[in-house]
Short mmCIF file of C-alpha atoms in Angstrom, two decimals:
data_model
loop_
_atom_site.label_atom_id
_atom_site.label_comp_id
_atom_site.label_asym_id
_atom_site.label_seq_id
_atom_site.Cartn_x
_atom_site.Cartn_y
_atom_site.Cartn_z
CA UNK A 27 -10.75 -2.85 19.39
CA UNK A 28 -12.42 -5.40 21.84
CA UNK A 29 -14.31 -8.99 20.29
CA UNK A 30 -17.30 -7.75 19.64
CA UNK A 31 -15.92 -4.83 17.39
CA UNK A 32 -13.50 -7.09 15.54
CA UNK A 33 -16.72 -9.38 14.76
CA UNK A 34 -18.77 -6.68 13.49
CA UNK A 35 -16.27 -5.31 11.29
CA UNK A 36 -15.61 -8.89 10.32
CA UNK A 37 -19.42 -9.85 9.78
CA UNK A 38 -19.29 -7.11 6.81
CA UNK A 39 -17.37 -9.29 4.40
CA UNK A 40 -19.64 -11.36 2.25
CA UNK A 41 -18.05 -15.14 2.38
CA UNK A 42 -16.70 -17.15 5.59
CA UNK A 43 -13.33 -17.23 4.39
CA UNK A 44 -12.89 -13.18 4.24
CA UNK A 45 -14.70 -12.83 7.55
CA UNK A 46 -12.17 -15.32 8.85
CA UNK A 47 -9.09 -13.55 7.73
CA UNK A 48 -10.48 -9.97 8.55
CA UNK A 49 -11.00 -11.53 12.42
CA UNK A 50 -7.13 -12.84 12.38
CA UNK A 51 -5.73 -9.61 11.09
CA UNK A 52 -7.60 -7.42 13.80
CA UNK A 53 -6.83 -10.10 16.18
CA UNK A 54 -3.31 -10.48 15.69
CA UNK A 55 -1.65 -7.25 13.82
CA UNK A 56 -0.74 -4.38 15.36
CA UNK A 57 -0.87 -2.05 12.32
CA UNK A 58 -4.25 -1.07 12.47
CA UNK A 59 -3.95 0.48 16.06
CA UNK A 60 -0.63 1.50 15.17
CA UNK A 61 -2.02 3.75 12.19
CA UNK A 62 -5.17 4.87 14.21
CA UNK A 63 -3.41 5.99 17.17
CA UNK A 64 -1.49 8.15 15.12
CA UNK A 65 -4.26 9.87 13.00
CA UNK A 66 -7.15 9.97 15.22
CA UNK A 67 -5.55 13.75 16.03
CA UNK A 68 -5.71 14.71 12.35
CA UNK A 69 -8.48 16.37 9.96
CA UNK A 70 -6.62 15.65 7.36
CA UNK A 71 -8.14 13.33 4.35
CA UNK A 72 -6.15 9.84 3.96
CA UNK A 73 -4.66 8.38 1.33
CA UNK A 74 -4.61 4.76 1.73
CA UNK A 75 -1.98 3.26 -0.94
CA UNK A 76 -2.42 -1.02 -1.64
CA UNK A 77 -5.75 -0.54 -0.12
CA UNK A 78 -6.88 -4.52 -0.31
CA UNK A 79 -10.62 -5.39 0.79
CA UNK A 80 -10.45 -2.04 2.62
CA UNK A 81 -10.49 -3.19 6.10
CA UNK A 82 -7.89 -0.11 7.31
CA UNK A 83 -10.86 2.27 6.57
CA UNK A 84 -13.77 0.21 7.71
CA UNK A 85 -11.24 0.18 11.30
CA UNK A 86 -10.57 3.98 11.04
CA UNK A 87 -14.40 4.81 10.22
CA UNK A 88 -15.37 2.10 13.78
CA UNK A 89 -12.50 4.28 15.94
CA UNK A 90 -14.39 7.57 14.77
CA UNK A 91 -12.10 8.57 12.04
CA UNK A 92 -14.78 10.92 9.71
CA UNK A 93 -11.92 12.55 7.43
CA UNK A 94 -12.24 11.49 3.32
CA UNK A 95 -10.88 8.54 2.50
CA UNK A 96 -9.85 7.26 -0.85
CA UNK A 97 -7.75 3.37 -0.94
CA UNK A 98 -6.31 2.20 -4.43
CA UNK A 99 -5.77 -1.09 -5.02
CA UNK A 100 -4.33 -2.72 -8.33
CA UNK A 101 -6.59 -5.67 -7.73
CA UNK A 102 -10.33 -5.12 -8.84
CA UNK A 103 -11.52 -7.61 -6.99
CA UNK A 104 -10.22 -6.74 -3.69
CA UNK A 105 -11.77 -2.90 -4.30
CA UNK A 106 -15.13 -4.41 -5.70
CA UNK A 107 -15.54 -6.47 -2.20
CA UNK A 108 -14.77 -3.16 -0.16
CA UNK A 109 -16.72 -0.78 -2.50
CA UNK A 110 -19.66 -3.39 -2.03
CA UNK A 111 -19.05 -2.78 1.83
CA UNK A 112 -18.77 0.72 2.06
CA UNK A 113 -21.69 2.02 0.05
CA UNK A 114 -24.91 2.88 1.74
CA UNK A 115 -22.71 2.18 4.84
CA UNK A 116 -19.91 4.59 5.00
CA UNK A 117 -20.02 8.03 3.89
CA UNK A 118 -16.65 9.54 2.05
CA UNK A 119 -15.17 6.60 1.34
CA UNK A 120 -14.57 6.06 -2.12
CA UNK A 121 -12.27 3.42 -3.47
CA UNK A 122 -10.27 3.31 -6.80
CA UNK A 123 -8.42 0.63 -9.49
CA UNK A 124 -5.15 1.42 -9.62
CA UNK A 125 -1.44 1.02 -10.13
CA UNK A 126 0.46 3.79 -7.83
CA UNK A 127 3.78 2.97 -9.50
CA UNK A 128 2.44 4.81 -12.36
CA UNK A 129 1.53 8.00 -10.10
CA UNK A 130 -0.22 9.59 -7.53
CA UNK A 131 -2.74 11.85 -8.00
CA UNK A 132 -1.84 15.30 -6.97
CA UNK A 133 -3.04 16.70 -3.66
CA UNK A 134 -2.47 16.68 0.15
CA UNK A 135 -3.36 14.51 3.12
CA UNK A 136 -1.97 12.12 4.75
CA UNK A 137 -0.92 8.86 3.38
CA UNK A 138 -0.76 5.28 4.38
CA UNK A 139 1.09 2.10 2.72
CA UNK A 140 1.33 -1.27 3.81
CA UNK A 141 3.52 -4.63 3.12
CA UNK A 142 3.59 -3.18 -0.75
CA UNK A 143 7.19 -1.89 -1.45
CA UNK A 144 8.64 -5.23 -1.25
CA UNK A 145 7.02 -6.08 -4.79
CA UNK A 146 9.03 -3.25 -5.93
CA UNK A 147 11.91 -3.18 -7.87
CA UNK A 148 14.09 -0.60 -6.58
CA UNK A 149 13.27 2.66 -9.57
CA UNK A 150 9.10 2.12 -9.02
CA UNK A 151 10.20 2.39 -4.86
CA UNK A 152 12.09 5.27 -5.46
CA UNK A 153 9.94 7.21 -7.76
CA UNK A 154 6.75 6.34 -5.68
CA UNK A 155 7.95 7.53 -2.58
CA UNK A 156 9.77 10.30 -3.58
CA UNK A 157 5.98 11.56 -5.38
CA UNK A 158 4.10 10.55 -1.92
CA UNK A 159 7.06 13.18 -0.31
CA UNK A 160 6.18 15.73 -2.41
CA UNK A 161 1.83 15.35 -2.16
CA UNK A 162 2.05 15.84 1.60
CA UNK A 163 0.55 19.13 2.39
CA UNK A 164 2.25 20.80 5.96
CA UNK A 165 1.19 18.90 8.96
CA UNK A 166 0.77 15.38 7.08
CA UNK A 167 2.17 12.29 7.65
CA UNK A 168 3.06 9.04 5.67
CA UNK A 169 2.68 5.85 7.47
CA UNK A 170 4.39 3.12 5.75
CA UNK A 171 4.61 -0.42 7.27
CA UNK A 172 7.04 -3.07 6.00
CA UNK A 173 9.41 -5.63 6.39
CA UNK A 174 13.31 -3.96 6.82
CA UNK A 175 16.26 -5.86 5.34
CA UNK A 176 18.35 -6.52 7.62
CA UNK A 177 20.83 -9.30 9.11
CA UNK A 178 18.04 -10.28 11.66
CA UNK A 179 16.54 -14.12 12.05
CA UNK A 180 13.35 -11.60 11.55
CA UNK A 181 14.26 -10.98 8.19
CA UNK A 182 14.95 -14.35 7.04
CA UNK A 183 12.13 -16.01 8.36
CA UNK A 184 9.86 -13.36 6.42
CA UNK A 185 11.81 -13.09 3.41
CA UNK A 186 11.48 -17.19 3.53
CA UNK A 187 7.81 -17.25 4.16
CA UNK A 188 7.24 -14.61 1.23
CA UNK A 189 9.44 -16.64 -1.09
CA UNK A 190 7.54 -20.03 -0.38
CA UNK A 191 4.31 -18.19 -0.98
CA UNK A 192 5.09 -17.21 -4.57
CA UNK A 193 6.66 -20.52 -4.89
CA UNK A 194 3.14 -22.42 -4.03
CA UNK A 195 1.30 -19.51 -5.65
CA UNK A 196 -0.07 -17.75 -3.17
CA UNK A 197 1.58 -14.88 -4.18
CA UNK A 198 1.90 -13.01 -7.71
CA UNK A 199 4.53 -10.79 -7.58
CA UNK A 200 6.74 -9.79 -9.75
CA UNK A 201 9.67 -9.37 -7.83
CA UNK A 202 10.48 -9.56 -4.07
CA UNK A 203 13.08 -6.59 -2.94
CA UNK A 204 13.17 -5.95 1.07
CA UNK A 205 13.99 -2.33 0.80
CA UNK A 206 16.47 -1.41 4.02
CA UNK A 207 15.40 1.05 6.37
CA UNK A 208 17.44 3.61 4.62
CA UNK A 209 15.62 2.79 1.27
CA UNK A 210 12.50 3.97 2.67
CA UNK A 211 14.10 7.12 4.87
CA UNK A 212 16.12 8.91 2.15
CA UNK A 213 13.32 10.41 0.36
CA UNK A 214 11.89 11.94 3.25
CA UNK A 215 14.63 13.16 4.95
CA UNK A 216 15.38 14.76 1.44
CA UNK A 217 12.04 16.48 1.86
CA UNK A 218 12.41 17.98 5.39
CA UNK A 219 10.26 15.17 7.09
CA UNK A 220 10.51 14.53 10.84
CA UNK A 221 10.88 10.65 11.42
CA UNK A 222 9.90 8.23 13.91
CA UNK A 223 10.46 4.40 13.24
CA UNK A 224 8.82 1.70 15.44
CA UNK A 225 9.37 -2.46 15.25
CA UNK A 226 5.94 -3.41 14.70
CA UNK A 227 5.90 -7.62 14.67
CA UNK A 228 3.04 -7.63 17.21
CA UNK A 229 2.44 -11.69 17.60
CA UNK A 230 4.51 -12.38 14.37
CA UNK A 231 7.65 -13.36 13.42
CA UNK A 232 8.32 -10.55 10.82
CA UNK A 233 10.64 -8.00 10.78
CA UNK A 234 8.10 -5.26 10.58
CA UNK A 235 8.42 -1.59 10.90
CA UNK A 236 6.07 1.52 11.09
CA UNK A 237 7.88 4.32 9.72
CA UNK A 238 6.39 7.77 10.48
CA UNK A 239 7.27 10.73 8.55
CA UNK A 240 5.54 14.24 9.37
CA UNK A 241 5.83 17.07 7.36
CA UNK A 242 6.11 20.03 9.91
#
């Protein structure tokens, strides 16, 4: 996505500070072109799990991604800001309040989390992705970025910058548990999924991972 693109996605969001931080993330996180690379093949509708102000979709729809959306989000101001955005502007987009350690809904697609199973503690992981294993229809994928605990310098420095952030309160979180990259495998693996994993710390110092799992 070249300047101009990042600006009009950014130019959506209704207050300076959003459009600011929408900019930055385009700018300088490789998720978003990691995820639409990997999609822009598929018909498939997307789940998008910890959806935020929805910028993921608002990307995907500027790339040419037409497949349904639907992003959940536990925070109902963050899906207010991108429900604002999307309507009368996006068709098939539809975003929703809610908690996806209590369950997904039931269906196929493919399915997309980011920087969310770190808030976990380690039964809500485990039950959530084993469900998102088992929604997949044939052909899907799940897309899951986050940061791996590990013995790298990567790790500290993120799981330092995450634990300042609740400290200041930046962050409200209930807990903060790095799941390893085995965590986050198992359940697929369990399920027959092919798996790709890929460091993804772009201009960053964190210990970020895509993990690709594709249901043959």
């Amino acid at each position: 996505m070249n300047r101009g693109q990042r600006s009009d996605l950014a130019s959506l969001y209704p207050t300076r500070g959003l459009r600011s931080y929408v900019h930055a993330k385009l700018l300088w996180d490789p998720f978003y072109e990691a995820v639409c690379s990997r999609l822009e093949r598929s018909s498939l509708p997307l789940l998008d799990v910890g959806c935020g102000i929805g910028i993921l979709s608002f990307y995907l729809r500027a790339r040419g991604f037409h497949p349904p959306i639907v992003g959940i989000d536990t925070d109902e101001k963050k899906i207010d800001t991108a429900r604002a955005i999307a309507r009368g502007r996006y068709e098939r987009l539809d975003f929703r309040v809610a908690d996806a350690r209590r369950g997904l809904e039931k269906g196929s697609g493919n399915v997309v989390m980011a920087d969310m199973l770190h808030y976990m503690g380690d039964d809500d992981r485990d039950r959530l992705l084993g469900e998102t294993a088992e929604r997949v229809s044939p052909g899907g994928m799940v897309l899951i970025r986050d940061c791996v605990r590990d013995s790298s310098l990567r790790y500290r420095a993120t799981y330092l910058e995450e634990l300042l952030a609740t400290k200041i309160g930046w962050l409200h979180v209930p807990v903060l548990n790095f799941p390893s990259a085995e965590m986050i495998s198992a359940p697929f693996r369990a399920h027959g999924f092919t798996e790709e994993r890929i460091p993804l710390w772009g201009r960053t110092p964190y210990n970020n991972y895509l993990f690709v799992f594709a249901r043959p």
